[in-house]
mmCIF file of C-alpha atoms and ligand atoms in Angstrom:
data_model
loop_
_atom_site.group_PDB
_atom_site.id
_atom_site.type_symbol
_atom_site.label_atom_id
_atom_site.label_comp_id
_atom_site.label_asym_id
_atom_site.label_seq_id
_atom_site.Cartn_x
_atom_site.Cartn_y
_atom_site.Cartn_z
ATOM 1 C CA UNK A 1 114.215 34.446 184.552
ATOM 2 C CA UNK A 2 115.172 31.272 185.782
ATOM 3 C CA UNK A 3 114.525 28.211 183.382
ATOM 4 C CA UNK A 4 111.912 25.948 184.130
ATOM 5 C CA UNK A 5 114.030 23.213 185.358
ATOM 6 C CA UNK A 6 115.729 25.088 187.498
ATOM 7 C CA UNK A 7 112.854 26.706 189.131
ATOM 8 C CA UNK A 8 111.837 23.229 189.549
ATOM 9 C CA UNK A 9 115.156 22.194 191.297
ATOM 10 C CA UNK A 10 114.619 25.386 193.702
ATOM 11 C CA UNK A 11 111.355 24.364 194.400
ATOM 12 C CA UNK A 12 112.108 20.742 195.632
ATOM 13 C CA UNK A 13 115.280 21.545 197.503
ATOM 14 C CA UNK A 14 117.147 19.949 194.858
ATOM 15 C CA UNK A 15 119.504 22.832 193.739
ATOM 16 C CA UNK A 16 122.965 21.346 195.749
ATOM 17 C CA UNK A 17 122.140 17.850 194.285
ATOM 18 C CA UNK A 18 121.889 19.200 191.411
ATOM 19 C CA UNK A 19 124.774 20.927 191.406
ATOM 20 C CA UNK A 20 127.030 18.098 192.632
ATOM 21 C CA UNK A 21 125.844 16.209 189.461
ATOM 22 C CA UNK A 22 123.686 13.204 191.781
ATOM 23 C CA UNK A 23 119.847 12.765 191.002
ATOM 24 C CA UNK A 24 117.288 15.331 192.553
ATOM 25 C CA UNK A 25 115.932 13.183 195.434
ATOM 26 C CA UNK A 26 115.141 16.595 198.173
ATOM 27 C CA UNK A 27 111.857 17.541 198.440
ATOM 28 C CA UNK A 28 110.284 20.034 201.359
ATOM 29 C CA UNK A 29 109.719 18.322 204.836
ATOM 30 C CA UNK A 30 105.786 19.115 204.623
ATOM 31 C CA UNK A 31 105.549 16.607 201.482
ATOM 32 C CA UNK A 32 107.761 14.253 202.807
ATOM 33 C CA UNK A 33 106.406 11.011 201.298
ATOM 34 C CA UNK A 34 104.336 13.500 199.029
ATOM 35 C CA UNK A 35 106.937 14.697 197.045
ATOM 36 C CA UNK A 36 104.992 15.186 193.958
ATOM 37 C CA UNK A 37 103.183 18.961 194.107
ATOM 38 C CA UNK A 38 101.371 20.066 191.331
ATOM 39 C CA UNK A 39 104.395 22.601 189.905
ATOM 40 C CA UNK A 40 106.606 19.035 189.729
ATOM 41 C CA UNK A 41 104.284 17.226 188.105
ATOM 42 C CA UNK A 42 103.568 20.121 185.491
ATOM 43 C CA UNK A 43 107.266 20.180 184.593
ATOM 44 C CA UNK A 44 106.136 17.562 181.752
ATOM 45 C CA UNK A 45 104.033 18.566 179.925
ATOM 46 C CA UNK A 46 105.767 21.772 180.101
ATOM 47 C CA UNK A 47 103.185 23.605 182.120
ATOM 48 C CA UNK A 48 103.373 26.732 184.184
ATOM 49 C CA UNK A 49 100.686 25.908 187.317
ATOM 50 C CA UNK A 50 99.840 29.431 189.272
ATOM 51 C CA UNK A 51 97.543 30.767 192.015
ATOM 52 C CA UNK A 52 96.829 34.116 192.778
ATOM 53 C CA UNK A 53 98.495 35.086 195.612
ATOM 54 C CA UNK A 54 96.809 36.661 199.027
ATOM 55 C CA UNK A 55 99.927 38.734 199.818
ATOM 56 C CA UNK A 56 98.504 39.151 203.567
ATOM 57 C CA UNK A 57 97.727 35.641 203.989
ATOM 58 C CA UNK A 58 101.384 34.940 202.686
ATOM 59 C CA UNK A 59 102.580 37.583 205.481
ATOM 60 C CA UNK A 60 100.044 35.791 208.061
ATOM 61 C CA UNK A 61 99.966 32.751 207.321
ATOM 62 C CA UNK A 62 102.731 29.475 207.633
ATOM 63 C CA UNK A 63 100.845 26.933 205.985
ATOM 64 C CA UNK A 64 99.514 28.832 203.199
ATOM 65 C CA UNK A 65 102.942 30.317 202.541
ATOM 66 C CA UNK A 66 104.237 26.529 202.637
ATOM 67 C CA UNK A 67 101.904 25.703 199.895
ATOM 68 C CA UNK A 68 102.465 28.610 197.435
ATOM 69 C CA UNK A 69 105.991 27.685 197.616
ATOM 70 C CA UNK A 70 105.639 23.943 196.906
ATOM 71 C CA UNK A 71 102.652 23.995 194.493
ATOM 72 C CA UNK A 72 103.153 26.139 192.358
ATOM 73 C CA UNK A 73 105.436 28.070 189.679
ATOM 74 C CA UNK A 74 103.641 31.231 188.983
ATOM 75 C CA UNK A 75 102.200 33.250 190.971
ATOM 76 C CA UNK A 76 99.778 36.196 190.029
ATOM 77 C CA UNK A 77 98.272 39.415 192.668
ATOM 78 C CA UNK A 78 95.104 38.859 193.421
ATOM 79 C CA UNK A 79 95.294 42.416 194.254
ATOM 80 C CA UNK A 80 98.573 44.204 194.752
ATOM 81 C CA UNK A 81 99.318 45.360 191.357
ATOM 82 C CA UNK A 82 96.097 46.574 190.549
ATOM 83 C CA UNK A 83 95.828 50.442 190.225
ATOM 84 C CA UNK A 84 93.977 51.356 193.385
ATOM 85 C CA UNK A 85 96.967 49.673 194.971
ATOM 86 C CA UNK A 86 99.475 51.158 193.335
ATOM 87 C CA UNK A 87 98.487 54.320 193.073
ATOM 88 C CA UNK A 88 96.615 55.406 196.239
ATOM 89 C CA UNK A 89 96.855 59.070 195.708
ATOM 90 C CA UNK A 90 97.856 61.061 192.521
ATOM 91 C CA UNK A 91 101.813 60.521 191.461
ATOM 92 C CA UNK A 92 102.243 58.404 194.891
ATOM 93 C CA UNK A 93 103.525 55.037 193.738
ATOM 94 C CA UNK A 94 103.271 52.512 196.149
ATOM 95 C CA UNK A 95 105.000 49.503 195.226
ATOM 96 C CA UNK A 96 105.505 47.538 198.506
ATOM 97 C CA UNK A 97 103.321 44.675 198.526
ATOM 98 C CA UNK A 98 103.767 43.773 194.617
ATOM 99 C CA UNK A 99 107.658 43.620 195.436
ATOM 100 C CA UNK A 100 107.196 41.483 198.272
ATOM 101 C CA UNK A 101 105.381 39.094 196.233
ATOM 102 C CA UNK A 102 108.103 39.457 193.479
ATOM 103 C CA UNK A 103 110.901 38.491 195.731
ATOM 104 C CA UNK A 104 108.716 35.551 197.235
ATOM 105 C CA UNK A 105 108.272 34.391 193.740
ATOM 106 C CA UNK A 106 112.610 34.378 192.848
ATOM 107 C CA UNK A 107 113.076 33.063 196.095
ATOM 108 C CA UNK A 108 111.228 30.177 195.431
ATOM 109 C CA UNK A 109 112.188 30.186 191.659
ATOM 110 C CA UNK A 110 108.538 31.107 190.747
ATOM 111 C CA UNK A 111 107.384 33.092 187.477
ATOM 112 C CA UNK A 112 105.028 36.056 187.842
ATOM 113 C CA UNK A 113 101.925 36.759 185.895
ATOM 114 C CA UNK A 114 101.013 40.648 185.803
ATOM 115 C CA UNK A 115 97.497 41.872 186.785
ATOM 116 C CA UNK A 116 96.181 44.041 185.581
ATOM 117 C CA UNK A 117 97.171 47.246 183.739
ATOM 118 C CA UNK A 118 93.685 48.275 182.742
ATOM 119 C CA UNK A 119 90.353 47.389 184.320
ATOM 120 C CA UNK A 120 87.207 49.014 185.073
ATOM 121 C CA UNK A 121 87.293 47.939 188.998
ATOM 122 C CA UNK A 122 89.920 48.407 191.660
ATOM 123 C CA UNK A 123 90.454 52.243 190.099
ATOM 124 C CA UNK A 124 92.045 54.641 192.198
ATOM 125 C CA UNK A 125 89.088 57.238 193.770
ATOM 126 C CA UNK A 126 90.863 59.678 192.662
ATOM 127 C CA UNK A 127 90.769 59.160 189.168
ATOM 128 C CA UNK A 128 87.228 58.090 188.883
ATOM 129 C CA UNK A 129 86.266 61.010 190.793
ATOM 130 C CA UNK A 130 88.605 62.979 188.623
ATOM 131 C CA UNK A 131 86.463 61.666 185.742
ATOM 132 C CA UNK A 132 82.847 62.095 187.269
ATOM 133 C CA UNK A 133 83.700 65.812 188.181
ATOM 134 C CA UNK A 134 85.054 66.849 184.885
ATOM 135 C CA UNK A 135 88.840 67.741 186.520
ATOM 136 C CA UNK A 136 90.363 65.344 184.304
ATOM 137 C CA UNK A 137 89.292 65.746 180.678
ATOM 138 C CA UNK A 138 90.039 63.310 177.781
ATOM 139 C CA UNK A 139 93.203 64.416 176.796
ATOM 140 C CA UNK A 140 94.594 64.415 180.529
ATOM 141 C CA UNK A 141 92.990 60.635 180.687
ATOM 142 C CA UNK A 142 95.172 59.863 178.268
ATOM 143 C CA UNK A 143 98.303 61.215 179.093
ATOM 144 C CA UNK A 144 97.117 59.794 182.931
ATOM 145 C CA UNK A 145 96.576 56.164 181.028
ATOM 146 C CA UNK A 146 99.440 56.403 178.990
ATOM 147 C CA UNK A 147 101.749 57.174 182.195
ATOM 148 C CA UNK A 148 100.579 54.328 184.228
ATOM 149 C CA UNK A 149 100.998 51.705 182.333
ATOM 150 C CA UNK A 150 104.188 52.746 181.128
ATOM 151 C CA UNK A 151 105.512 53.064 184.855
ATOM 152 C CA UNK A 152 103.902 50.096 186.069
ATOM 153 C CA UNK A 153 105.777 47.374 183.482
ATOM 154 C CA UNK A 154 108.642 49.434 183.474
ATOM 155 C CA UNK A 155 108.606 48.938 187.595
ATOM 156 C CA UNK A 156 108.276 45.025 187.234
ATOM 157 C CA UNK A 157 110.600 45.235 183.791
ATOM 158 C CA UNK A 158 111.899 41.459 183.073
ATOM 159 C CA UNK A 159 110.088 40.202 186.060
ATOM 160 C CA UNK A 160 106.851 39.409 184.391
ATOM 161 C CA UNK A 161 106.226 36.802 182.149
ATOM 162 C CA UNK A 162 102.668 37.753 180.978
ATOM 163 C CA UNK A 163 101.292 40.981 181.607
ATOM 164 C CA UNK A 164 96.819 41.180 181.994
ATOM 165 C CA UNK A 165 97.055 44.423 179.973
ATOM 166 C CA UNK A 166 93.195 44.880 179.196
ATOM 167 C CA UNK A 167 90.957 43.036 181.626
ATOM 168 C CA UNK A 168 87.185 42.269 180.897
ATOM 169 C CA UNK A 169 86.844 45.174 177.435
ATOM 170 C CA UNK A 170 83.985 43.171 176.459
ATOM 171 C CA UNK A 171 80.430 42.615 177.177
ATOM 172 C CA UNK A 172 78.560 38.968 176.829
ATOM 173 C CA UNK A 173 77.037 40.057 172.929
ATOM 174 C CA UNK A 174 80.719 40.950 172.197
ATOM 175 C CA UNK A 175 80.016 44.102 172.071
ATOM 176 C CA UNK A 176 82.661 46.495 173.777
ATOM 177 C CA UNK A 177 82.284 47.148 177.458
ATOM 178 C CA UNK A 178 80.133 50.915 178.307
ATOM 179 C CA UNK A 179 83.465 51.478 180.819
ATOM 180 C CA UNK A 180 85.053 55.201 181.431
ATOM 181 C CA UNK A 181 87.635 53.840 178.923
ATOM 182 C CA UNK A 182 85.117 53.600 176.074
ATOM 183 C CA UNK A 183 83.329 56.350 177.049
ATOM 184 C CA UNK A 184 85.932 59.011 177.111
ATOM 185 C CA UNK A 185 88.874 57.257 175.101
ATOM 186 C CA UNK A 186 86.754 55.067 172.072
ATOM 187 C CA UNK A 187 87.850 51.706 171.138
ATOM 188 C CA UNK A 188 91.314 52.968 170.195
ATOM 189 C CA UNK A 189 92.590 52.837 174.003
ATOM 190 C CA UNK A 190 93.155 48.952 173.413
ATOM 191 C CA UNK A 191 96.037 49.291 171.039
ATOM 192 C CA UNK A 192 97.024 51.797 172.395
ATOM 193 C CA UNK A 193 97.555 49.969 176.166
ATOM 194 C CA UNK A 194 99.126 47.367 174.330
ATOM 195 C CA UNK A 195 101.868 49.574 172.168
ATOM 196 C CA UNK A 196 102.527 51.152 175.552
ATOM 197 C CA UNK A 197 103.103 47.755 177.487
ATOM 198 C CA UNK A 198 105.121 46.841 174.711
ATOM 199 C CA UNK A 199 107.831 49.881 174.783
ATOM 200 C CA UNK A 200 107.802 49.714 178.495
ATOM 201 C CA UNK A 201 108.880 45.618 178.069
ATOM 202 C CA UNK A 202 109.237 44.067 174.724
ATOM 203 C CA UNK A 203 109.776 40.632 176.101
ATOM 204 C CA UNK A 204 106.851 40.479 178.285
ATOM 205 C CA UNK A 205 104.181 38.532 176.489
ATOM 206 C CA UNK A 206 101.125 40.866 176.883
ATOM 207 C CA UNK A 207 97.477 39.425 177.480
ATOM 208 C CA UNK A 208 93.698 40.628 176.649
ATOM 209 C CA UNK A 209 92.018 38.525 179.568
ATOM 210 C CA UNK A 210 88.210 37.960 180.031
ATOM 211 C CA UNK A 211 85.323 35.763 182.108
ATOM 212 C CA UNK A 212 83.111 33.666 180.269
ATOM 213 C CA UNK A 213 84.926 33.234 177.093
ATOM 214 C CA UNK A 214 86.093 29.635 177.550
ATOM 215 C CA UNK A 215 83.782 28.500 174.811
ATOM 216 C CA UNK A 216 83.238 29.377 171.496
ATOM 217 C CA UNK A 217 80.831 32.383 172.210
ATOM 218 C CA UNK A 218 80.137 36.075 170.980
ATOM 219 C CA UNK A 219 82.424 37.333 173.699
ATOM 220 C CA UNK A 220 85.300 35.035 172.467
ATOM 221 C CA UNK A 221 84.992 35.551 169.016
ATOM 222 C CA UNK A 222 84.512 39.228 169.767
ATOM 223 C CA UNK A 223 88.499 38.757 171.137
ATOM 224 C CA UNK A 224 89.191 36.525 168.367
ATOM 225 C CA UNK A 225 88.178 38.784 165.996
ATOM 226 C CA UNK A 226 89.819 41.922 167.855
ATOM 227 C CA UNK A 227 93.278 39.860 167.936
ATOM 228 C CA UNK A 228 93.385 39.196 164.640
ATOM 229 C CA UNK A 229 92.667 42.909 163.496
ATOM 230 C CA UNK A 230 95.499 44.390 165.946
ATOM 231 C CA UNK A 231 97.474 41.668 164.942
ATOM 232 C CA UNK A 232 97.430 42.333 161.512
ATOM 233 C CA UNK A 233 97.965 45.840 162.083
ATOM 234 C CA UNK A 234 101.288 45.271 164.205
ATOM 235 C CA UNK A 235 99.632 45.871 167.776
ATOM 236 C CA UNK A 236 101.683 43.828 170.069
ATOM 237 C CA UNK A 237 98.902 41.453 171.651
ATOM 238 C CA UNK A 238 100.655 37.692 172.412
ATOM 239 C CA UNK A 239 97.441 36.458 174.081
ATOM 240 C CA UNK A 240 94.091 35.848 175.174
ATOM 241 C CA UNK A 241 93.782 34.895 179.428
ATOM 242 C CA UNK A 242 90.788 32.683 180.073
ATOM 243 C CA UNK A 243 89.682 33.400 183.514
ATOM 244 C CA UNK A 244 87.997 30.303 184.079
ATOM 245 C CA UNK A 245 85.406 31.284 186.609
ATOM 246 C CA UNK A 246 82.952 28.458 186.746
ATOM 247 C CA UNK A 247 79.833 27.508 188.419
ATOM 248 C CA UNK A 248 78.901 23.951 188.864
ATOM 249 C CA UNK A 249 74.983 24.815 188.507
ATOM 250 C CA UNK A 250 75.828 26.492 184.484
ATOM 251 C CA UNK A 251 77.330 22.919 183.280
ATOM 252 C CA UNK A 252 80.946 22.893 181.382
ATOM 253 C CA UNK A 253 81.218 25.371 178.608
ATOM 254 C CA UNK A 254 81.016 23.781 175.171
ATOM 255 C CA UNK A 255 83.544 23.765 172.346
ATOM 256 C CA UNK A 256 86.726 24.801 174.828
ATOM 257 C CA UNK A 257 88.968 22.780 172.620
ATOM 258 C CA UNK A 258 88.024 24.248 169.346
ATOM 259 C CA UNK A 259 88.092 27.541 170.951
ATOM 260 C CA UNK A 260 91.701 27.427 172.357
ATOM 261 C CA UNK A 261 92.486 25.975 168.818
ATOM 262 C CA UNK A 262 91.029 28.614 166.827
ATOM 263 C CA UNK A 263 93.821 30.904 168.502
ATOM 264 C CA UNK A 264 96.620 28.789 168.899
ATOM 265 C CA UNK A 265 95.985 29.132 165.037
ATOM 266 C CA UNK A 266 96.458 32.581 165.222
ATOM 267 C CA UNK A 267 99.951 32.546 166.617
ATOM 268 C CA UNK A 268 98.236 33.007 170.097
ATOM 269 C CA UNK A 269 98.968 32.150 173.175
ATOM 270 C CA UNK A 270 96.316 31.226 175.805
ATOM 271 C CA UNK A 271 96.413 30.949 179.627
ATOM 272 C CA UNK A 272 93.775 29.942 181.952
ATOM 273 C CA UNK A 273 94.169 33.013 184.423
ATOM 274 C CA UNK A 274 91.397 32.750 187.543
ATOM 275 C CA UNK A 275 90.020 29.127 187.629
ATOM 276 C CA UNK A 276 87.938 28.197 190.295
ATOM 277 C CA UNK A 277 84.933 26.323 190.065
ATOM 278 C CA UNK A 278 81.965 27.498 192.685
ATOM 279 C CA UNK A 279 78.612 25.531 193.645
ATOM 280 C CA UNK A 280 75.418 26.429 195.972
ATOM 281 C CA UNK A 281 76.966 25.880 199.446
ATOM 282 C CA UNK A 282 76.733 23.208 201.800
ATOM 283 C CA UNK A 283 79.202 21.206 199.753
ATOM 284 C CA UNK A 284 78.716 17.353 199.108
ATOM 285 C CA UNK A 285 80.445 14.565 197.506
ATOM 286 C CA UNK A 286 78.882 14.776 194.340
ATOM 287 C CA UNK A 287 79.176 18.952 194.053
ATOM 288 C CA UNK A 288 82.717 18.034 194.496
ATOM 289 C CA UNK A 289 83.189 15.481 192.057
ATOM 290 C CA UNK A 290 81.613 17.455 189.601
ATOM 291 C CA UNK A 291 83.748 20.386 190.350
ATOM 292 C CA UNK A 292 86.822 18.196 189.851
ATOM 293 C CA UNK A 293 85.708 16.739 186.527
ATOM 294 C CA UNK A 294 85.500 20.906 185.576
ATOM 295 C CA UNK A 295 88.909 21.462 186.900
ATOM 296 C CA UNK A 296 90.268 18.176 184.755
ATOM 297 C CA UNK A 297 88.863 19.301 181.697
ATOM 298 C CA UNK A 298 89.803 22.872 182.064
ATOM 299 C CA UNK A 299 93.868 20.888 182.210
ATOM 300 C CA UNK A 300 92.623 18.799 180.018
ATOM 301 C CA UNK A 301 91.776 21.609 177.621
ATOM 302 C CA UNK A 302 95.006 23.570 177.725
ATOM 303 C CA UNK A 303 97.492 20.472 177.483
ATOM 304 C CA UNK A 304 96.089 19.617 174.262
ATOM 305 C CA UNK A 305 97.275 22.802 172.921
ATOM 306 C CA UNK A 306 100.394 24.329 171.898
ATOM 307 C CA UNK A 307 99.811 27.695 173.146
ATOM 308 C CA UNK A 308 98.810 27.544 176.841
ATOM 309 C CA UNK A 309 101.507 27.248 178.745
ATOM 310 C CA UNK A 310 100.101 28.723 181.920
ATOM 311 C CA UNK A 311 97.288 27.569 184.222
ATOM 312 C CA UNK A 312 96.357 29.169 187.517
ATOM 313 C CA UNK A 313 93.843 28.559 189.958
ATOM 314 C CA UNK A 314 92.182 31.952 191.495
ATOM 315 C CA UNK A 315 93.343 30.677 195.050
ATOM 316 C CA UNK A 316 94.061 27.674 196.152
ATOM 317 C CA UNK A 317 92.352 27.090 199.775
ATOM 318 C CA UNK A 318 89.093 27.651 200.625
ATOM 319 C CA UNK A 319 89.892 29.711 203.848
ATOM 320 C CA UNK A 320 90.634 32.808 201.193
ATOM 321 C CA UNK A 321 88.302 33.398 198.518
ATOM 322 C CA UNK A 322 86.418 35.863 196.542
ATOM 323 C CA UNK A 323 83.829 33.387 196.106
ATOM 324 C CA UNK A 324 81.291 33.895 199.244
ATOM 325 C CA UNK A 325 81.384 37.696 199.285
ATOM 326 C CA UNK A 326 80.830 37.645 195.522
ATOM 327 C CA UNK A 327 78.127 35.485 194.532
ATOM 328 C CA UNK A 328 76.116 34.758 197.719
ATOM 329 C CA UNK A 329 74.984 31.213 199.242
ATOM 330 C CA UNK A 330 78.139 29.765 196.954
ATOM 331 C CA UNK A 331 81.620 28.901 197.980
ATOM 332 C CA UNK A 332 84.016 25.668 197.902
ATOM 333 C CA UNK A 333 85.454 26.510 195.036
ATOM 334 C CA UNK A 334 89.420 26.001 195.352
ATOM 335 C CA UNK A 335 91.217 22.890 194.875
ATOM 336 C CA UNK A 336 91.638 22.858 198.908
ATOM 337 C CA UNK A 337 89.372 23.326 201.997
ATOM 338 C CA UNK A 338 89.829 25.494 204.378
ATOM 339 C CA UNK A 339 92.489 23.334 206.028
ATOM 340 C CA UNK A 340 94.580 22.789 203.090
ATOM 341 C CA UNK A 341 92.981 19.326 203.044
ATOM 342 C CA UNK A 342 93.410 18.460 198.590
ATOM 343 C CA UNK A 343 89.964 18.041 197.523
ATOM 344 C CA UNK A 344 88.931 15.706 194.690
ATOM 345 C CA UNK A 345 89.850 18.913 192.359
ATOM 346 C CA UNK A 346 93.449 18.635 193.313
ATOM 347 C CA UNK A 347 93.576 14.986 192.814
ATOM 348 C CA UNK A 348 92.052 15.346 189.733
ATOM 349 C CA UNK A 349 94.741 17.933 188.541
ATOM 350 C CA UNK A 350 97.461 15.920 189.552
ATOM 351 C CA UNK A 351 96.216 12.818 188.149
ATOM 352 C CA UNK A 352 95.799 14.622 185.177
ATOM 353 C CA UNK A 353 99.130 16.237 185.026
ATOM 354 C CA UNK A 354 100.434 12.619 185.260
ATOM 355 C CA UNK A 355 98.161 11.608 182.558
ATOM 356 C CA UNK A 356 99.602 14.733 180.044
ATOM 357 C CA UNK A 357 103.673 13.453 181.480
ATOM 358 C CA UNK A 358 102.807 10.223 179.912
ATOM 359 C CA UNK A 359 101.185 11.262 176.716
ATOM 360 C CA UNK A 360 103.883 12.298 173.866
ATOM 361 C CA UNK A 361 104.179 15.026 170.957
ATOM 362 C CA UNK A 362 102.816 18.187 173.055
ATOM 363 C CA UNK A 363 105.952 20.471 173.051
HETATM 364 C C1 XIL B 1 88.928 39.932 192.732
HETATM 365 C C2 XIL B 1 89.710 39.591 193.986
HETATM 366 O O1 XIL B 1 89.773 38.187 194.104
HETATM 367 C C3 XIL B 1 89.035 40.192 195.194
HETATM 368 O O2 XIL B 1 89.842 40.012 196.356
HETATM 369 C C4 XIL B 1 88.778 41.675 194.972
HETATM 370 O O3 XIL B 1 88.042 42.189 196.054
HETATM 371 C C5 XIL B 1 88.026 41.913 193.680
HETATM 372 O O4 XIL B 1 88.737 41.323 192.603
HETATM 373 N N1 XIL B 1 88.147 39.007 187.774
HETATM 374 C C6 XIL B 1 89.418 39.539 187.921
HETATM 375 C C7 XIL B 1 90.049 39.580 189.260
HETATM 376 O O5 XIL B 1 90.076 39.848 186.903
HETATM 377 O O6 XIL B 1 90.937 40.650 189.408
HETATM 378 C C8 XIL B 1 89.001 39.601 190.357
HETATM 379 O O7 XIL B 1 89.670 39.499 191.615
HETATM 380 C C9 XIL B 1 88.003 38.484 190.172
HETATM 381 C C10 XIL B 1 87.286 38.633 188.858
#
């Protein structure tokens, strides 16, 4: 993996500069005047800033392309790595799209985030249908389980920096989620997916990652509680991913401090995963300056901590987003319109990226 400096150099142009031993001064054309992009300012405090990445938007699409390059320094797949994807049809890998993203990402001296290995959504027909009819029975679900995740890390092996190996286990109450994993596999199928990750690529720091469990809650302390147990019991789990999918109408969740705390305590780290930060559409100017203040304090939040070292941002524009064909009559949620116009959300992460540069004593 490239160090962060470098990546930073390769991001601003700066890499001959560099090299010749003079000052970084490059930075691309489209910021000319602008050279500050959010992945330069996060260089202090030591911050990895991501987006998901639309891989046919990146194929489509200049501008957006321009601004995954120059904004950010991880990248995740919003959908190319997940199962359905990769395995279309039984024993039929199809890795094309992931690796396209994976090169984008070295070329432009980007880390990758891995998501996910196990999920309830986004699962290949055939193996749901597999499941439903009885075809596949527990022990085959296993073995099935067991092989994916062991080819999919070993695929992406030293490319990843933090692997989404369980995504969503729980329910609100903190009670585990009723999924086909539970159902046919028991609780046990968490370790397990973690031991499995682990063989496949010790130095990949592996993630449990979850909605709604910014706060201090019954969901979080559900994976507080779980990470300590498997921790103490040698399970190789490094982290817990905060999605960070908020809703202007629900207010900020409470106590996100003490919560990131209470694992950074652990010997935890934490990464906010999905952020965006939606509101009951037509946007105005004060939906949007309370979505910014979210955005802040989410920064704000994982700065002040030790152990989160990675922040991405479910999408960055407003033209692509999960947003209005998930939750209907909501939308604007990114930290850019449609145009790529910066919204007060951006300015308010790059004002507060400035704000965590001059503050001491983090790292
Ligand atoms: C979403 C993608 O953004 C959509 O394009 C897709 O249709 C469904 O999945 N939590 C997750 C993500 O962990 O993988 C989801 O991504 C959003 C919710």
């Amino acid at each position: 993996m490239l160090s962060r400096r470098l990546a930073i150099a390769v991001a601003t142009g700066a890499v001959a500069a560099l090299s010749l031993g003079t000052a970084a001064q490059a930075a691309p054309a489209r910021h000319a005047g602008h050279e500050a992009t959010l992945r330069t300012l996060a260089e202090r405090p030591d911050l990895l800033i991501g987006t998901a990445v639309d891989t046919s938007a990146l194929a489509a699409d200049a501008p957006y392309r321009a601004d995954v390059a120059s904004e950010f320094s991880s990248v995740t797949a919003e959908n190319v790595m997940k199962w359905e994807v990769v395995e279309p049809a039984r024993g039929t890998y199809d890795w094309s799209q992931a690796d396209q993203l994976v090169s984008f990402a070295q070329k432009h001296g980007q880390e990758v985030r891995g998501h996910t290995l196990l999920w309830h959504n986004q699962l290949p027909a055939w193996l749901t249908s597999g499941v439903a009819d009885g075809s596949i029975d527990t022990g085959e679900l296993r073995a099935i389980l067991h092989r994916h995740i062991t080819d999919e890390v070993r695929h992406f092996k030293g490319e990843i920096y933090q692997w989404d190996v369980v995504n969503e286990v729980f329910d609100e109450d903190g009670s585990y989620r009723d999924s086909l994993w539970l159902q046919k596999l028991g609780p046990s199928y968490i370790a397990d997916a973690f031991k499995w990750a682990h063989a496949a690529d010790p130095k990949a720091k592996l993630f449990m990652n979850d909605y709604n469990v910014e706060g201090v809650n019954a969901k979080s302390t559900a994976y507080y509680d779980l990470a300590k147990k498997l921790r103490a019991q040698g399970v190789p789990v490094q982290g817990l991913g905060i999605q960070g999918h908020l809703d202007i109408q629900y207010g900020f969740p409470g106590d996100v401090g003490d919560n990131l705390a209470r694992f950074d305590a652990l010997g935890l780290q934490t990464a906010f995963t999905e952020i965006d930060v939606r509101m009951t559409l037509p946007a105005d100017a004060t939906k949007l300056a309370r979505q910014a203040q979210d955005y802040r304090r989410l920064l704000d939040a994982c700065v002040a901590v030790k152990g989160c070292k990675s922040f991405t941002v479910w999408g960055f524009s407003d033209k692509y987003s999960w947003v209005p064909g998930t939750f209907t009559g909501e939308g604007a949620a990114n930290i850019m319109d449609e145009n790529y116009v910066r919204k007060p959300a951006y300015t308010a992460l790059a004002d507060g990226l400035r704000a965590a540069a001059r503050r001491t004593g983090r790292h």
